[in-house]
Amino acid sequence: MMARTKRSRRSYGAGEWGRNRVRVFPDPKTGILQIEWRENGRRLTRSLKHRDWSRAKRQADEFAAGFTGPELNGRKDAEPEPPTLERLLEIYGEEVTPTKGRRTRERDPVASAMFLDFFGRDRDPATFSQRDWDRFIQARRAGRAGPSGKPVGNRTIEWDLTFLMAVFNWAERSKDEQGRPLLDRNPLKGLRKPREKNPARVVLTEDEYRAILKVSRRVGWRFHVALVLAHETGHRIGAIRQLRWSDIDFEGREVRWRAEHEKTGHEHVTPLTDTALAALELGRSMEAGTGNAPVLPAPGDAARCMSSVNAFQWWKKAERLAGLEPKAKRGWHSLRRKFASDLMDLPLKVLCDLGGWRDATTVLRCYQRPDAGQLRTALEARGRATG
């Protein structure tokens, strides 16, 4: 007897052609697994009434070997084996990952492959414990886990474990087709993730911004427009470089930020300042852009948006032209921190809406940095109020 999985069409075949061939495959509409076989020259199909791929393959092997028939010997399969780690990650990847932002959609499969390689595909998720948690952290720090094979810091490990925790939390709340929880409880709940003690969060100063702005047109009009938009809107360069002209409302003085280009998957609209509109007018005059064309097209290909590599290289060039001393972590994101710090006097809800933040705690913890002038002004205002 032979067994073969056809990965391209997501089907599994067991048995021999012309004798006892059996195939399992998902229904293209529902994802419920089906089993197919031939009987007296007729092709027959029935639903297995579940989506557990490992279980379906076992049923196909048993059917082909004659251990079960079309009715699975009358078994009700009332107590199926719990989903393996592989199955749990597979379901999550099919049902949850597609709802996330682009960057997270790309990262989830990489994290899944890493955990499967480290813990094993057949591992029962319910058996995870503090020891597994600690063992993964130690291995990741030492470079013994992960796609790169290199040691990583606490921030990366925190991202990894946040994903695993999200999968287990989701499984605890979700049920299979028979109404049983995918996971009775999350065995990792309450475990602490490592955190970066003193993360470098550089805020671009006003003098640094003015110096870079002064040389920005020498780098190129695309860099100039991107720089001004980053400063005036407070948004990530990843969202700015993927703007389309259809996102810009010159008459209404607004810009739409698409969910698929936002890290948080949050689509929203923000107003544009006169400075931002002037930069966009410059971009429109350079490319005569309309419709769904990119606001910041890639050099040599007007149909594509400028890349993240372009953005990084142009920033470094601007720093050199401006004569700025090299500083680690000073880049596009330091403009986002400048935006949050410059507008610190605004109500937090207003600031979050302007910059596209969904969590005010993140703004307070990671973005706002009062300068000496703001601190002194606050103290002087307090003195006047109490005098």
mmCIF file of C-alpha atoms in Angstrom:
data_model
loop_
_atom_site.group_PDB
_atom_site.id
_atom_site.type_symbol
_atom_site.label_atom_id
_atom_site.label_comp_id
_atom_site.label_asym_id
_atom_site.label_seq_id
_atom_site.Cartn_x
_atom_site.Cartn_y
_atom_site.Cartn_z
ATOM 1 C CA MET A 1 0.000 0.000 0.000
ATOM 2 C CA MET A 2 1.296 3.479 -0.746
ATOM 3 C CA ALA A 3 0.315 6.877 0.558
ATOM 4 C CA ARG A 4 0.970 10.235 -1.014
ATOM 5 C CA THR A 5 0.120 13.834 -0.212
ATOM 6 C CA LYS A 6 -0.519 16.211 -3.123
ATOM 7 C CA ARG A 7 0.486 19.527 -1.594
ATOM 8 C CA SER A 8 -0.456 21.638 -4.582
ATOM 9 C CA ARG A 9 -4.118 20.634 -4.433
ATOM 10 C CA ARG A 10 -4.219 19.845 -0.708
ATOM 11 C CA SER A 11 -5.313 16.241 -0.991
ATOM 12 C CA TYR A 12 -4.090 12.942 0.416
ATOM 13 C CA GLY A 13 -4.346 9.570 -1.310
ATOM 14 C CA ALA A 14 -4.000 6.116 0.215
ATOM 15 C CA GLY A 15 -4.195 2.636 -1.310
ATOM 16 C CA GLU A 16 -3.518 1.535 -4.896
ATOM 17 C CA TRP A 17 -5.101 2.738 -8.128
ATOM 18 C CA GLY A 18 -7.767 0.349 -9.461
ATOM 19 C CA ARG A 19 -8.000 -1.590 -6.236
ATOM 20 C CA ASN A 20 -8.496 0.251 -2.939
ATOM 21 C CA ARG A 21 -7.662 3.871 -3.753
ATOM 22 C CA VAL A 22 -9.006 6.418 -1.238
ATOM 23 C CA ARG A 23 -8.584 10.194 -1.254
ATOM 24 C CA VAL A 24 -9.301 12.901 1.313
ATOM 25 C CA PHE A 25 -9.553 16.599 0.475
ATOM 26 C CA PRO A 26 -11.199 19.759 1.859
ATOM 27 C CA ASP A 27 -14.463 21.104 0.535
ATOM 28 C CA PRO A 28 -13.410 24.284 -1.331
ATOM 29 C CA LYS A 29 -16.251 26.310 0.198
ATOM 30 C CA THR A 30 -16.386 25.138 3.811
ATOM 31 C CA GLY A 31 -12.992 23.548 4.386
ATOM 32 C CA ILE A 32 -14.704 20.455 5.857
ATOM 33 C CA LEU A 33 -12.695 17.377 4.863
ATOM 34 C CA GLN A 34 -14.229 14.844 2.442
ATOM 35 C CA ILE A 35 -13.323 11.225 1.732
ATOM 36 C CA GLU A 36 -13.649 9.788 -1.800
ATOM 37 C CA TRP A 37 -13.485 6.173 -3.054
ATOM 38 C CA ARG A 38 -14.821 3.966 -5.848
ATOM 39 C CA GLU A 39 -17.447 1.288 -5.395
ATOM 40 C CA ASN A 40 -18.683 -0.861 -8.321
ATOM 41 C CA GLY A 41 -17.184 1.615 -10.742
ATOM 42 C CA ARG A 42 -18.899 4.601 -9.141
ATOM 43 C CA ARG A 43 -17.083 7.452 -7.462
ATOM 44 C CA LEU A 44 -18.527 8.095 -4.000
ATOM 45 C CA THR A 45 -17.862 10.886 -1.545
ATOM 46 C CA ARG A 46 -18.872 11.565 2.025
ATOM 47 C CA SER A 47 -18.072 14.256 4.545
ATOM 48 C CA LEU A 48 -15.769 13.472 7.462
ATOM 49 C CA LYS A 49 -17.403 16.373 9.329
ATOM 50 C CA HIS A 50 -14.165 17.857 10.632
ATOM 51 C CA ARG A 51 -11.087 19.802 9.485
ATOM 52 C CA ASP A 52 -8.386 17.818 11.298
ATOM 53 C CA TRP A 53 -5.907 16.940 8.550
ATOM 54 C CA SER A 54 -3.915 14.385 10.588
ATOM 55 C CA ARG A 55 -7.087 12.595 11.619
ATOM 56 C CA ALA A 56 -8.369 12.564 8.026
ATOM 57 C CA LYS A 57 -5.151 10.960 6.777
ATOM 58 C CA ARG A 58 -5.428 8.221 9.414
ATOM 59 C CA GLN A 59 -9.029 7.584 8.372
ATOM 60 C CA ALA A 60 -7.959 7.310 4.721
ATOM 61 C CA ASP A 61 -5.201 4.831 5.589
ATOM 62 C CA GLU A 62 -7.601 2.727 7.680
ATOM 63 C CA PHE A 63 -10.273 2.807 4.973
ATOM 64 C CA ALA A 64 -7.782 1.742 2.272
ATOM 65 C CA ALA A 65 -6.425 -1.050 4.466
ATOM 66 C CA GLY A 66 -9.936 -2.394 5.030
ATOM 67 C CA PHE A 67 -9.989 -1.670 8.737
ATOM 68 C CA THR A 68 -12.997 0.604 8.257
ATOM 69 C CA GLY A 69 -15.721 1.068 5.661
ATOM 70 C CA PRO A 70 -17.625 4.080 4.380
ATOM 71 C CA GLU A 71 -19.350 4.374 7.740
ATOM 72 C CA LEU A 72 -16.034 3.956 9.635
ATOM 73 C CA ASN A 73 -17.447 0.710 11.143
ATOM 74 C CA GLY A 74 -20.187 2.703 12.807
ATOM 75 C CA ARG A 75 -17.758 4.616 14.990
ATOM 76 C CA LYS A 76 -18.971 7.984 16.118
ATOM 77 C CA ASP A 77 -15.461 9.291 16.798
ATOM 78 C CA ALA A 78 -16.917 10.944 19.858
ATOM 79 C CA GLU A 79 -13.502 11.231 21.505
ATOM 80 C CA PRO A 80 -11.049 12.295 18.799
ATOM 81 C CA GLU A 81 -7.432 12.902 19.665
ATOM 82 C CA PRO A 82 -6.707 16.503 20.693
ATOM 83 C CA PRO A 83 -5.258 18.696 17.947
ATOM 84 C CA THR A 84 -1.499 18.637 17.681
ATOM 85 C CA LEU A 85 0.586 21.799 17.708
ATOM 86 C CA GLU A 86 0.865 21.500 13.941
ATOM 87 C CA ARG A 87 -2.910 21.293 13.524
ATOM 88 C CA LEU A 88 -3.539 24.171 15.902
ATOM 89 C CA LEU A 89 -1.121 26.446 14.053
ATOM 90 C CA GLU A 90 -2.564 25.289 10.738
ATOM 91 C CA ILE A 91 -6.140 26.244 11.712
ATOM 92 C CA TYR A 92 -4.961 29.572 13.133
ATOM 93 C CA GLY A 93 -3.057 30.285 9.931
ATOM 94 C CA GLU A 94 -6.136 29.559 7.825
ATOM 95 C CA GLU A 95 -8.721 31.422 9.892
ATOM 96 C CA VAL A 96 -6.969 34.208 11.852
ATOM 97 C CA THR A 97 -3.755 35.201 10.085
ATOM 98 C CA PRO A 98 -5.563 36.401 6.904
ATOM 99 C CA THR A 99 -7.401 39.020 9.006
ATOM 100 C CA LYS A 100 -4.156 40.678 10.134
ATOM 101 C CA GLY A 101 -2.036 43.427 8.594
ATOM 102 C CA ARG A 102 0.438 42.636 5.818
ATOM 103 C CA ARG A 103 3.579 42.515 7.971
ATOM 104 C CA THR A 104 1.956 40.265 10.563
ATOM 105 C CA ARG A 105 0.552 37.988 7.845
ATOM 106 C CA GLU A 106 4.090 37.533 6.575
ATOM 107 C CA ARG A 107 5.537 36.941 10.047
ATOM 108 C CA ASP A 108 2.979 34.381 11.311
ATOM 109 C CA PRO A 109 4.058 31.484 9.007
ATOM 110 C CA VAL A 110 7.719 32.073 9.896
ATOM 111 C CA ALA A 111 6.913 31.948 13.616
ATOM 112 C CA SER A 112 4.756 28.836 13.133
ATOM 113 C CA ALA A 113 7.562 27.002 11.335
ATOM 114 C CA MET A 114 10.000 27.968 14.085
ATOM 115 C CA PHE A 115 7.783 26.636 16.901
ATOM 116 C CA LEU A 116 7.037 23.413 15.023
ATOM 117 C CA ASP A 117 10.736 22.849 14.447
ATOM 118 C CA PHE A 118 11.562 23.528 18.085
ATOM 119 C CA PHE A 119 8.718 21.732 19.909
ATOM 120 C CA GLY A 120 7.769 19.095 17.317
ATOM 121 C CA ARG A 121 4.772 18.839 15.028
ATOM 122 C CA ASP A 122 2.944 16.204 17.088
ATOM 123 C CA ARG A 123 3.331 17.978 20.423
ATOM 124 C CA ASP A 124 0.094 18.221 22.421
ATOM 125 C CA PRO A 125 -0.431 21.955 23.130
ATOM 126 C CA ALA A 126 -2.128 21.130 26.439
ATOM 127 C CA THR A 127 1.165 19.747 27.797
ATOM 128 C CA PHE A 128 3.107 23.020 27.500
ATOM 129 C CA SER A 129 4.544 24.367 30.743
ATOM 130 C CA GLN A 130 6.930 26.909 32.277
ATOM 131 C CA ARG A 131 9.846 24.611 31.383
ATOM 132 C CA ASP A 132 8.996 24.734 27.671
ATOM 133 C CA TRP A 133 8.603 28.510 27.869
ATOM 134 C CA ASP A 134 12.001 28.966 29.547
ATOM 135 C CA ARG A 135 13.692 26.427 27.283
ATOM 136 C CA PHE A 136 12.568 28.314 24.172
ATOM 137 C CA ILE A 137 13.740 31.669 25.575
ATOM 138 C CA GLN A 138 17.184 30.270 26.363
ATOM 139 C CA ALA A 139 17.508 28.590 22.957
ATOM 140 C CA ARG A 140 16.398 31.728 21.096
ATOM 141 C CA ARG A 141 18.891 33.882 22.990
ATOM 142 C CA ALA A 142 21.667 31.432 22.164
ATOM 143 C CA GLY A 143 20.745 31.150 18.483
ATOM 144 C CA ARG A 144 19.652 27.520 18.747
ATOM 145 C CA ALA A 145 16.092 28.355 17.644
ATOM 146 C CA GLY A 146 14.770 30.499 14.832
ATOM 147 C CA PRO A 147 15.268 30.801 11.073
ATOM 148 C CA SER A 148 18.501 32.828 11.236
ATOM 149 C CA GLY A 149 20.410 30.551 13.577
ATOM 150 C CA LYS A 150 21.738 33.666 15.335
ATOM 151 C CA PRO A 151 21.202 34.962 18.882
ATOM 152 C CA VAL A 152 18.384 37.506 19.224
ATOM 153 C CA GLY A 153 17.390 40.029 21.867
ATOM 154 C CA ASN A 154 14.462 40.208 24.241
ATOM 155 C CA ARG A 155 12.380 42.323 21.875
ATOM 156 C CA THR A 156 12.384 39.624 19.179
ATOM 157 C CA ILE A 157 11.683 36.876 21.717
ATOM 158 C CA GLU A 158 8.776 38.926 23.050
ATOM 159 C CA TRP A 159 7.303 39.109 19.536
ATOM 160 C CA ASP A 160 7.687 35.326 19.134
ATOM 161 C CA LEU A 161 6.007 34.472 22.420
ATOM 162 C CA THR A 162 3.253 37.041 21.880
ATOM 163 C CA PHE A 163 2.316 35.118 18.732
ATOM 164 C CA LEU A 164 2.304 31.745 20.524
ATOM 165 C CA MET A 165 0.244 33.187 23.378
ATOM 166 C CA ALA A 166 -2.251 34.632 20.871
ATOM 167 C CA VAL A 167 -2.661 31.214 19.218
ATOM 168 C CA PHE A 168 -3.308 29.477 22.544
ATOM 169 C CA ASN A 169 -5.715 32.198 23.743
ATOM 170 C CA TRP A 170 -7.643 31.909 20.475
ATOM 171 C CA ALA A 171 -7.748 28.098 20.714
ATOM 172 C CA GLU A 172 -9.136 28.329 24.247
ATOM 173 C CA ARG A 173 -12.048 30.450 22.951
ATOM 174 C CA SER A 174 -12.679 28.454 19.758
ATOM 175 C CA LYS A 175 -14.542 25.205 19.201
ATOM 176 C CA ASP A 176 -14.488 22.421 16.627
ATOM 177 C CA GLU A 177 -17.487 21.297 14.532
ATOM 178 C CA GLN A 178 -18.804 19.224 17.453
ATOM 179 C CA GLY A 179 -18.702 22.173 19.855
ATOM 180 C CA ARG A 180 -15.606 21.034 21.768
ATOM 181 C CA PRO A 181 -12.921 23.616 22.668
ATOM 182 C CA LEU A 182 -9.770 23.310 20.591
ATOM 183 C CA LEU A 183 -7.868 23.788 23.839
ATOM 184 C CA ASP A 184 -9.473 23.309 27.268
ATOM 185 C CA ARG A 185 -7.232 25.968 28.767
ATOM 186 C CA ASN A 186 -4.186 27.991 27.818
ATOM 187 C CA PRO A 187 -1.303 26.372 29.759
ATOM 188 C CA LEU A 188 0.890 29.419 29.095
ATOM 189 C CA LYS A 189 -1.471 31.969 30.630
ATOM 190 C CA GLY A 190 0.251 34.186 33.171
ATOM 191 C CA LEU A 191 3.820 33.418 32.070
ATOM 192 C CA ARG A 192 6.004 36.495 31.707
ATOM 193 C CA LYS A 193 7.639 37.434 28.429
ATOM 194 C CA PRO A 194 11.158 38.890 28.425
ATOM 195 C CA ARG A 195 11.261 42.634 27.814
ATOM 196 C CA GLU A 196 13.950 44.975 26.619
ATOM 197 C CA LYS A 197 15.158 46.867 29.698
ATOM 198 C CA ASN A 198 16.311 50.060 28.008
ATOM 199 C CA PRO A 199 15.153 50.026 24.370
ATOM 200 C CA ALA A 200 16.694 52.724 22.164
ATOM 201 C CA ARG A 201 13.838 55.028 21.159
ATOM 202 C CA VAL A 202 15.415 58.004 19.465
ATOM 203 C CA VAL A 203 13.360 61.164 18.917
ATOM 204 C CA LEU A 204 14.461 63.319 15.984
ATOM 205 C CA THR A 205 15.178 66.839 17.209
ATOM 206 C CA GLU A 206 13.834 69.939 15.489
ATOM 207 C CA ASP A 207 17.373 70.964 14.477
ATOM 208 C CA GLU A 208 18.040 67.531 12.973
ATOM 209 C CA TYR A 209 14.783 67.655 11.051
ATOM 210 C CA ARG A 210 15.554 71.121 9.673
ATOM 211 C CA ALA A 211 19.016 69.978 8.606
ATOM 212 C CA ILE A 212 17.643 66.944 6.763
ATOM 213 C CA LEU A 213 14.790 68.964 5.230
ATOM 214 C CA LYS A 214 17.310 71.485 3.887
ATOM 215 C CA VAL A 215 19.098 68.810 1.816
ATOM 216 C CA SER A 216 16.044 66.658 1.070
ATOM 217 C CA ARG A 217 15.538 67.900 -2.507
ATOM 218 C CA ARG A 218 19.176 67.057 -3.286
ATOM 219 C CA VAL A 219 18.378 63.451 -2.404
ATOM 220 C CA GLY A 220 15.327 63.544 -4.680
ATOM 221 C CA TRP A 221 11.767 64.789 -4.830
ATOM 222 C CA ARG A 222 10.404 61.436 -3.605
ATOM 223 C CA PHE A 223 12.491 61.646 -0.440
ATOM 224 C CA HIS A 224 11.445 65.259 0.116
ATOM 225 C CA VAL A 225 7.729 64.429 -0.169
ATOM 226 C CA ALA A 226 8.066 61.357 2.061
ATOM 227 C CA LEU A 227 10.016 63.332 4.678
ATOM 228 C CA VAL A 228 7.454 66.116 4.852
ATOM 229 C CA LEU A 229 4.534 63.669 5.038
ATOM 230 C CA ALA A 230 6.235 61.695 7.820
ATOM 231 C CA HIS A 231 6.792 64.897 9.803
ATOM 232 C CA GLU A 232 3.333 66.387 9.194
ATOM 233 C CA THR A 233 1.213 63.229 9.622
ATOM 234 C CA GLY A 234 3.244 61.209 12.138
ATOM 235 C CA HIS A 235 2.666 57.998 10.198
ATOM 236 C CA ARG A 236 5.035 55.135 9.496
ATOM 237 C CA ILE A 237 7.119 55.263 6.344
ATOM 238 C CA GLY A 238 5.666 51.860 5.384
ATOM 239 C CA ALA A 239 2.206 53.438 5.100
ATOM 240 C CA ILE A 240 3.469 56.678 3.510
ATOM 241 C CA ARG A 241 5.432 55.046 0.694
ATOM 242 C CA GLN A 242 2.378 52.962 -0.311
ATOM 243 C CA LEU A 243 -0.051 55.858 -0.630
ATOM 244 C CA ARG A 244 -2.005 56.141 -3.877
ATOM 245 C CA TRP A 245 -3.396 59.314 -5.401
ATOM 246 C CA SER A 246 -6.885 57.931 -4.832
ATOM 247 C CA ASP A 247 -6.100 58.136 -1.097
ATOM 248 C CA ILE A 248 -5.507 61.904 -1.300
ATOM 249 C CA ASP A 249 -8.462 64.297 -1.127
ATOM 250 C CA PHE A 250 -7.046 67.703 -2.076
ATOM 251 C CA GLU A 251 -10.409 69.427 -1.879
ATOM 252 C CA GLY A 252 -11.269 67.970 1.518
ATOM 253 C CA ARG A 253 -7.624 68.275 2.669
ATOM 254 C CA GLU A 254 -7.567 64.686 3.918
ATOM 255 C CA VAL A 255 -5.626 61.467 3.417
ATOM 256 C CA ARG A 256 -6.906 57.923 3.775
ATOM 257 C CA TRP A 257 -4.598 55.366 5.385
ATOM 258 C CA ARG A 258 -5.489 51.889 4.127
ATOM 259 C CA ALA A 259 -5.766 49.045 6.616
ATOM 260 C CA GLU A 260 -3.517 46.726 4.605
ATOM 261 C CA HIS A 261 -0.630 49.186 4.888
ATOM 262 C CA GLU A 262 -1.050 49.893 8.592
ATOM 263 C CA LYS A 263 0.763 47.773 11.170
ATOM 264 C CA THR A 264 -2.385 47.670 13.297
ATOM 265 C CA GLY A 265 -4.719 46.983 10.359
ATOM 266 C CA HIS A 266 -6.591 50.174 11.274
ATOM 267 C CA GLU A 267 -8.033 52.113 8.307
ATOM 268 C CA HIS A 268 -8.571 55.790 9.076
ATOM 269 C CA VAL A 269 -8.622 59.299 7.610
ATOM 270 C CA THR A 270 -6.605 62.267 8.887
ATOM 271 C CA PRO A 271 -6.456 65.943 7.885
ATOM 272 C CA LEU A 272 -3.543 67.413 5.905
ATOM 273 C CA THR A 273 -1.635 70.561 6.811
ATOM 274 C CA ASP A 274 -0.736 73.256 4.287
ATOM 275 C CA THR A 275 2.864 72.007 4.363
ATOM 276 C CA ALA A 276 1.802 68.430 3.604
ATOM 277 C CA LEU A 277 -0.482 69.579 0.763
ATOM 278 C CA ALA A 278 2.345 71.625 -0.761
ATOM 279 C CA ALA A 279 4.614 68.563 -0.740
ATOM 280 C CA LEU A 280 1.880 66.466 -2.375
ATOM 281 C CA GLU A 281 1.359 69.133 -5.029
ATOM 282 C CA LEU A 282 5.073 68.908 -5.781
ATOM 283 C CA GLY A 283 4.779 65.138 -6.149
ATOM 284 C CA ARG A 284 1.764 65.460 -8.418
ATOM 285 C CA SER A 285 3.613 67.948 -10.654
ATOM 286 C CA MET A 286 6.606 65.604 -10.953
ATOM 287 C CA GLU A 287 4.623 62.528 -11.970
ATOM 288 C CA ALA A 288 1.254 63.930 -13.053
ATOM 289 C CA GLY A 289 -0.139 61.227 -10.805
ATOM 290 C CA THR A 290 -3.845 60.450 -10.766
ATOM 291 C CA GLY A 291 -6.189 57.617 -9.882
ATOM 292 C CA ASN A 292 -4.605 54.591 -8.290
ATOM 293 C CA ALA A 293 -1.045 55.469 -9.286
ATOM 294 C CA PRO A 294 1.514 55.611 -6.432
ATOM 295 C CA VAL A 295 2.161 58.971 -4.813
ATOM 296 C CA LEU A 296 5.795 57.893 -4.437
ATOM 297 C CA PRO A 297 6.566 55.639 -7.403
ATOM 298 C CA ALA A 298 9.663 53.479 -7.548
ATOM 299 C CA PRO A 299 12.482 54.926 -9.656
ATOM 300 C CA GLY A 300 12.173 53.439 -13.137
ATOM 301 C CA ASP A 301 8.726 51.922 -12.568
ATOM 302 C CA ALA A 302 5.845 54.374 -12.148
ATOM 303 C CA ALA A 303 3.375 51.546 -11.473
ATOM 304 C CA ARG A 304 5.117 50.392 -8.289
ATOM 305 C CA CYS A 305 5.526 52.150 -4.951
ATOM 306 C CA MET A 306 8.984 53.042 -3.750
ATOM 307 C CA SER A 307 10.514 50.256 -1.679
ATOM 308 C CA SER A 308 11.615 50.133 1.945
ATOM 309 C CA VAL A 309 15.181 49.794 0.655
ATOM 310 C CA ASN A 310 14.799 53.102 -1.220
ATOM 311 C CA ALA A 311 13.505 54.765 1.950
ATOM 312 C CA PHE A 312 16.412 53.457 4.058
ATOM 313 C CA GLN A 313 19.125 54.345 1.563
ATOM 314 C CA TRP A 314 17.761 57.846 0.926
ATOM 315 C CA TRP A 315 17.555 58.548 4.658
ATOM 316 C CA LYS A 316 21.221 57.583 5.134
ATOM 317 C CA LYS A 317 22.222 59.747 2.187
ATOM 318 C CA ALA A 318 20.312 62.712 3.629
ATOM 319 C CA GLU A 319 22.057 62.312 6.992
ATOM 320 C CA ARG A 320 25.447 62.425 5.264
ATOM 321 C CA LEU A 321 24.511 65.467 3.160
ATOM 322 C CA ALA A 322 23.199 67.230 6.286
ATOM 323 C CA GLY A 323 26.473 66.558 8.097
ATOM 324 C CA LEU A 324 24.758 64.789 11.009
ATOM 325 C CA GLU A 325 26.870 62.600 13.243
ATOM 326 C CA PRO A 326 25.805 58.930 12.972
ATOM 327 C CA LYS A 327 23.315 57.922 15.675
ATOM 328 C CA ALA A 328 21.944 54.410 16.155
ATOM 329 C CA LYS A 329 18.170 54.039 15.679
ATOM 330 C CA ARG A 330 17.783 57.535 14.225
ATOM 331 C CA GLY A 331 15.617 56.975 11.164
ATOM 332 C CA TRP A 332 12.098 57.287 9.820
ATOM 333 C CA HIS A 333 10.517 56.104 13.068
ATOM 334 C CA SER A 334 12.256 58.854 15.026
ATOM 335 C CA LEU A 335 9.987 61.252 13.087
ATOM 336 C CA ARG A 336 6.939 59.423 14.430
ATOM 337 C CA ARG A 337 8.251 59.892 17.975
ATOM 338 C CA LYS A 338 8.890 63.578 17.223
ATOM 339 C CA PHE A 339 5.269 63.944 16.091
ATOM 340 C CA ALA A 340 3.964 62.384 19.316
ATOM 341 C CA SER A 341 6.267 64.519 21.463
ATOM 342 C CA ASP A 342 5.590 67.775 19.589
ATOM 343 C CA LEU A 343 1.837 67.342 20.120
ATOM 344 C CA MET A 344 2.066 66.240 23.738
ATOM 345 C CA ASP A 345 -0.314 69.011 24.834
ATOM 346 C CA LEU A 346 -3.163 67.560 22.761
ATOM 347 C CA PRO A 347 -5.730 65.259 24.366
ATOM 348 C CA LEU A 348 -4.378 61.714 24.034
ATOM 349 C CA LYS A 349 -7.422 60.546 22.057
ATOM 350 C CA VAL A 350 -6.906 63.311 19.488
ATOM 351 C CA LEU A 351 -3.204 62.490 19.147
ATOM 352 C CA CYS A 352 -3.949 58.770 18.658
ATOM 353 C CA ASP A 353 -6.475 59.552 15.919
ATOM 354 C CA LEU A 354 -4.043 61.885 14.133
ATOM 355 C CA GLY A 355 -1.113 59.466 14.200
ATOM 356 C CA GLY A 356 -3.073 56.258 13.665
ATOM 357 C CA TRP A 357 -2.361 54.728 17.080
ATOM 358 C CA ARG A 358 -5.005 52.372 18.447
ATOM 359 C CA ASP A 359 -3.491 51.985 21.912
ATOM 360 C CA ALA A 360 -2.858 55.132 23.968
ATOM 361 C CA THR A 361 -0.619 53.143 26.314
ATOM 362 C CA THR A 362 1.789 52.528 23.440
ATOM 363 C CA VAL A 363 2.032 56.270 22.795
ATOM 364 C CA LEU A 364 2.839 56.994 26.436
ATOM 365 C CA ARG A 365 5.324 54.143 26.800
ATOM 366 C CA CYS A 366 7.113 54.169 23.454
ATOM 367 C CA TYR A 367 6.659 57.497 21.659
ATOM 368 C CA GLN A 368 6.282 60.601 23.810
ATOM 369 C CA ARG A 369 9.499 62.120 25.175
ATOM 370 C CA PRO A 370 9.218 65.570 26.805
ATOM 371 C CA ASP A 371 12.235 67.806 26.260
ATOM 372 C CA ALA A 372 13.853 70.132 28.797
ATOM 373 C CA GLY A 373 11.863 73.117 27.546
ATOM 374 C CA GLN A 374 8.541 71.360 28.005
ATOM 375 C CA LEU A 375 9.469 70.266 31.515
ATOM 376 C CA ARG A 376 10.544 73.788 32.505
ATOM 377 C CA THR A 377 7.392 75.336 31.003
ATOM 378 C CA ALA A 378 5.249 72.910 32.992
ATOM 379 C CA LEU A 379 6.993 73.800 36.246
ATOM 380 C CA GLU A 380 6.732 77.537 35.566
ATOM 381 C CA ALA A 381 2.997 77.168 34.806
ATOM 382 C CA ARG A 382 2.569 75.311 38.102
ATOM 383 C CA GLY A 383 4.375 78.099 39.917
ATOM 384 C CA ARG A 384 2.051 80.735 38.475
ATOM 385 C CA ALA A 385 -1.004 78.684 39.386
ATOM 386 C CA THR A 386 0.049 78.250 43.017
ATOM 387 C CA GLY A 387 1.451 81.791 43.435
#
